[in-house]
CSV table of C-alpha atoms in Angstrom, one decimal:
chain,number,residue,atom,x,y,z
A,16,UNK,CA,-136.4,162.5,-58.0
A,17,UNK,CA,-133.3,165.0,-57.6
A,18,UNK,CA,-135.3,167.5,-55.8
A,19,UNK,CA,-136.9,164.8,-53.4
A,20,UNK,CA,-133.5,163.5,-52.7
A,21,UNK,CA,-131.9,166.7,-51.8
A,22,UNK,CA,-135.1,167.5,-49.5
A,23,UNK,CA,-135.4,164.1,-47.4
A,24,UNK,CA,-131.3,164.9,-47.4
A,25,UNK,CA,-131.9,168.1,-45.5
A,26,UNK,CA,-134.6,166.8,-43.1
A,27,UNK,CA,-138.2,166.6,-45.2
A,28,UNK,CA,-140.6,164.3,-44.1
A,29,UNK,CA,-143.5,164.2,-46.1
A,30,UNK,CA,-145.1,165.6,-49.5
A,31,UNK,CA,-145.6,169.1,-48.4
A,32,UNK,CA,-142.2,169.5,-47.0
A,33,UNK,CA,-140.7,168.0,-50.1
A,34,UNK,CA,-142.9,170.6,-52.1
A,35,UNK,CA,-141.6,174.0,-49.7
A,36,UNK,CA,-138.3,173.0,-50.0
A,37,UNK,CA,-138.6,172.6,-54.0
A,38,UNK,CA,-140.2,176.1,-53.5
A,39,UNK,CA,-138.0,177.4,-51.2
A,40,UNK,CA,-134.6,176.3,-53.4
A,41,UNK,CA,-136.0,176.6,-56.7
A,42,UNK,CA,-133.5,179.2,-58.6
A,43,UNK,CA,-131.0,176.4,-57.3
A,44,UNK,CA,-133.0,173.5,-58.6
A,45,UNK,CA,-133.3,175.1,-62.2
A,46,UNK,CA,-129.5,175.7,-62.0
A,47,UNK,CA,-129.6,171.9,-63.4
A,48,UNK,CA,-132.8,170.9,-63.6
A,49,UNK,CA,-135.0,172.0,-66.1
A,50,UNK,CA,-138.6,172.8,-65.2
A,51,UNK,CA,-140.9,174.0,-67.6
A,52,UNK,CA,-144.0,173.7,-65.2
A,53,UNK,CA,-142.5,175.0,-62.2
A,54,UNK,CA,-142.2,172.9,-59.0
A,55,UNK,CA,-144.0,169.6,-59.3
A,56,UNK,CA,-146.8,169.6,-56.4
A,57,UNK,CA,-146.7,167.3,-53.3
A,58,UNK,CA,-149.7,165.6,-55.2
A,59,UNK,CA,-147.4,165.2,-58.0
A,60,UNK,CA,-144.5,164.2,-56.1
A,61,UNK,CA,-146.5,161.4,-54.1
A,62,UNK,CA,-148.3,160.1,-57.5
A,63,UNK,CA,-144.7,159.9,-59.2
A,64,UNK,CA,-143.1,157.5,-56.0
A,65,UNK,CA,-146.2,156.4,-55.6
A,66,UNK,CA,-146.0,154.9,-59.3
A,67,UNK,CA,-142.1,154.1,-58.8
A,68,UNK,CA,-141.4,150.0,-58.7
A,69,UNK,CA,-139.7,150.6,-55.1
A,70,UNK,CA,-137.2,147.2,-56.0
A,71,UNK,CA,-136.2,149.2,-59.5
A,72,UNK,CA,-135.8,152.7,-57.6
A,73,UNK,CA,-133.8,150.5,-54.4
A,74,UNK,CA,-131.3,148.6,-57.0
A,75,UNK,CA,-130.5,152.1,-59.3
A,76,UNK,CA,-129.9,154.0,-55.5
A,77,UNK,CA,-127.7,151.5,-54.6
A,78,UNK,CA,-126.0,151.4,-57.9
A,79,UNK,CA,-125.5,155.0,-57.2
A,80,UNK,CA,-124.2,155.2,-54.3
A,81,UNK,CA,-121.4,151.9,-55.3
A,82,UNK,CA,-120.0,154.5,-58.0
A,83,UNK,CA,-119.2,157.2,-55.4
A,84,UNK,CA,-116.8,154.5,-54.0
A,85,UNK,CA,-114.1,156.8,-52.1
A,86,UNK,CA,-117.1,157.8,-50.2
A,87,UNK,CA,-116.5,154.7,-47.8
A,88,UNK,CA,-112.8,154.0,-48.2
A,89,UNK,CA,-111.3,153.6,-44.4
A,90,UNK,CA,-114.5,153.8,-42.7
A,91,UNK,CA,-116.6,152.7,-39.9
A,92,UNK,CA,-119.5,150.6,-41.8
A,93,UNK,CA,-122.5,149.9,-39.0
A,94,UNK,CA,-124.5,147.1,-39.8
A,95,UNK,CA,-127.8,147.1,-37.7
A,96,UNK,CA,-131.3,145.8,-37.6
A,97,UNK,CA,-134.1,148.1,-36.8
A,98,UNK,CA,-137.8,147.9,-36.0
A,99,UNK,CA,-139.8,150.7,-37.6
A,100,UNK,CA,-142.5,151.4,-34.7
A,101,UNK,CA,-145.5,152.7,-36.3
A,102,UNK,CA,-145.2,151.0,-39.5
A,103,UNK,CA,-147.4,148.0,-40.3
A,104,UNK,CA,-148.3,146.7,-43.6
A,105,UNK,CA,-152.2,146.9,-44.3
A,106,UNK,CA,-153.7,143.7,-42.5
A,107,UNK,CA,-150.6,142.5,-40.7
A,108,UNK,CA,-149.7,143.1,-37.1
A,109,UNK,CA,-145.8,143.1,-36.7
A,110,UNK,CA,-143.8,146.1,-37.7
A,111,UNK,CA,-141.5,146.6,-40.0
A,112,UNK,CA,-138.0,145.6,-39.6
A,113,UNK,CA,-135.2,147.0,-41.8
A,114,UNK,CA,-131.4,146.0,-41.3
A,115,UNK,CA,-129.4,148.6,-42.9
A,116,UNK,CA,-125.7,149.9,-43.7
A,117,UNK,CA,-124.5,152.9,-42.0
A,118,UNK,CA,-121.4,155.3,-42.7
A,119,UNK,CA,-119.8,156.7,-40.1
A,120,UNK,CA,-118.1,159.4,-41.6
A,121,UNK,CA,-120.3,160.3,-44.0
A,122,UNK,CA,-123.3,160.2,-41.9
A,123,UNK,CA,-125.0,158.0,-44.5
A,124,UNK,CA,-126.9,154.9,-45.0
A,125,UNK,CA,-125.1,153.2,-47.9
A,126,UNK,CA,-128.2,150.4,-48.0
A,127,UNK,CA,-130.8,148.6,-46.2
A,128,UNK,CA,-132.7,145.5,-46.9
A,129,UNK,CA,-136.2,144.6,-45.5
A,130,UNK,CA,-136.7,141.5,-43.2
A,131,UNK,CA,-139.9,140.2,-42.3
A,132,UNK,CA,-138.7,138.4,-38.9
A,133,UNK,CA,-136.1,139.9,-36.8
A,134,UNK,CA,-134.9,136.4,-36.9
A,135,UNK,CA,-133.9,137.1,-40.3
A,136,UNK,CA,-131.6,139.5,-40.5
A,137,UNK,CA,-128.9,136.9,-40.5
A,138,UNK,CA,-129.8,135.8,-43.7
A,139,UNK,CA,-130.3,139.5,-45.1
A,140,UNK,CA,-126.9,140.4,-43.7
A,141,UNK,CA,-124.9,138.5,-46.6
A,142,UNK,CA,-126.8,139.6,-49.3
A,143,UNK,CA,-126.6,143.7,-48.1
A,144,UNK,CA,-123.1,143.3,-48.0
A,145,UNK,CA,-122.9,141.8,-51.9
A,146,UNK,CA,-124.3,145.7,-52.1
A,147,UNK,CA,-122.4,147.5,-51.0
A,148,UNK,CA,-118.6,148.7,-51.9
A,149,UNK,CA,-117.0,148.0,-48.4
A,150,UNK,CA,-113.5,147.6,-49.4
A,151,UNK,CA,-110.9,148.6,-47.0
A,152,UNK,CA,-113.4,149.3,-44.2
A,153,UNK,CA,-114.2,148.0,-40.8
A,154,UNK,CA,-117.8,146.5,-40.7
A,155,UNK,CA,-118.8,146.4,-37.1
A,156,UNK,CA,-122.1,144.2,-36.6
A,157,UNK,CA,-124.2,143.1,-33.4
A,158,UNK,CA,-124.0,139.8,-31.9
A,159,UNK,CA,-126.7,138.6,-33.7
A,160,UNK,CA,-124.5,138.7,-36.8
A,161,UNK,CA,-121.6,136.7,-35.5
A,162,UNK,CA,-121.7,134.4,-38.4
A,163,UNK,CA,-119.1,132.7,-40.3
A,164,UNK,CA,-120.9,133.4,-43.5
A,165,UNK,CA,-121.1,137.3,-42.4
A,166,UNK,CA,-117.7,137.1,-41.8
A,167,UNK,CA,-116.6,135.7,-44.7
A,168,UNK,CA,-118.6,137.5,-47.0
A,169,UNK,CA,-117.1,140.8,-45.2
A,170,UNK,CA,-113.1,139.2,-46.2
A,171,UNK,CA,-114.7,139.3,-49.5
A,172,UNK,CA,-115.7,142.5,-49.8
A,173,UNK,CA,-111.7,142.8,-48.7
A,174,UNK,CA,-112.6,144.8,-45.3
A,175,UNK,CA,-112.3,144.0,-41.3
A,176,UNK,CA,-115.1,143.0,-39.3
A,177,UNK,CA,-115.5,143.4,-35.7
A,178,UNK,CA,-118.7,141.1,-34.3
A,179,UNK,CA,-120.1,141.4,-30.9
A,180,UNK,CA,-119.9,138.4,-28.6
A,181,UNK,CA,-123.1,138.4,-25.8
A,182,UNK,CA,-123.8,136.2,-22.7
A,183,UNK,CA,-126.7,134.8,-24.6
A,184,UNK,CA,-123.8,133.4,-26.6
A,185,UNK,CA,-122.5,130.8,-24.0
A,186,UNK,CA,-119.7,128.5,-25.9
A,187,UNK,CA,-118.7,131.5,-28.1
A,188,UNK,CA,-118.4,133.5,-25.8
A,189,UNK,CA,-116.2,131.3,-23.5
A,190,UNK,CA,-114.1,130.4,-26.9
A,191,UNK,CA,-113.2,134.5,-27.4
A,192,UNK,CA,-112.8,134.7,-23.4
A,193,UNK,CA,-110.4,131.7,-23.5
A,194,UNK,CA,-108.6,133.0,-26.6
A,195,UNK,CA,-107.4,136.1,-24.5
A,196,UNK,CA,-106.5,134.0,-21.9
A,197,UNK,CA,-104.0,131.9,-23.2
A,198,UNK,CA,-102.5,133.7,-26.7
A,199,UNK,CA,-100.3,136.9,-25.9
A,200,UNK,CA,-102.1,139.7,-27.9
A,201,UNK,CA,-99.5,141.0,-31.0
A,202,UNK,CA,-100.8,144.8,-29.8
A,203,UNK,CA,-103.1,146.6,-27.6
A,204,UNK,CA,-104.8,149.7,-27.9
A,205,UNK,CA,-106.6,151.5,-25.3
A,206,UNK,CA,-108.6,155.0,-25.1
A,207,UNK,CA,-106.9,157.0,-22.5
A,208,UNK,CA,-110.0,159.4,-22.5
């Protein structure tokens, strides 16, 4: 697991790359690993995932990555859907479609669910966030997610949000517009670049 990790990390893409870059960094992997047999194979490596209850492996990742939590203190968290192009499920026609997590600063996807309807990512939304450790960051989300329950559920998790307002939008849209309109902003920012 450690030595796949630190190869999909550094750009591997399949078994065999996983496998050269084991080879490649092994005095470095046996600095902590121990490896009595050497470098597993890319067979070995594809039985051993292939073997791995992917919700298990998903939940312990995520747990993971919630007990590094400085990693996303005061950061840009980018909440986005996604449609795998390419990847199909055996027998059905649409592609998979993954909304995920993504940390700015770190360069790192904190966590991803799988939806099977685009549709659906508003529902997924909520329960990514419950997660993820988000505290004190600003969750930025398309207008799809403009939800009061993705809002709320992003005050939970005791960060900002900022949601995307689109045409497609019509009322809402014409609520934010009218907002500006007639309240006197408290401060303004702009990017004099």
């Amino acid at each position: 697991m450690a030595i796949t990790i630190a190869a999909v990390v550094c750009g591997a893409e399949d078994w065999y790359e996983i496998e050269e870059f084991a080879v490649v960094n092994e005095t470095w992997f046996k600095s902590f690993l121990k490896l009595d047999n050497g470098i597993p194979s890319h067979d070995t490596i594809n039985c051993f995932f292939a073997n791995m209850d992917p919700a298990t492996f998903e939940s312990c990742f995520t747990d993971w990555i919630s007990s590094l939590e400085g990693i996303t203190h005061d950061q840009l968290i980018s909440i986005d859907g996604k449609t795998i192009r390419g990847a199909k499920e055996n027998g059905k026609k649409s592609p998979v479609h993954m909304v995920s997590a993504w940390a700015d600063k770190n360069e790192l996807v904190l966590g991803q669910l799988r939806v099977y309807e685009k549709s659906n990512e508003i529902t997924a939304i909520p329960d990514l966030l419950k997660s993820l450790f988000i505290k004190d960051c600003l969750v930025s989300i398309d207008a799809m997610g403009c939800q009061h329950a993705i809002a709320d559920a992003i005050v939970d998790k005791e960060s900002d949000y900022l949601l995307a307002v689109k045409g497609n939008q019509g009322e809402l849209q014409e609520n934010v517009l009218d907002s500006f309109r007639f309240f006197k902003p408290d401060d303004i920012a702009t990017d004099n670049n």
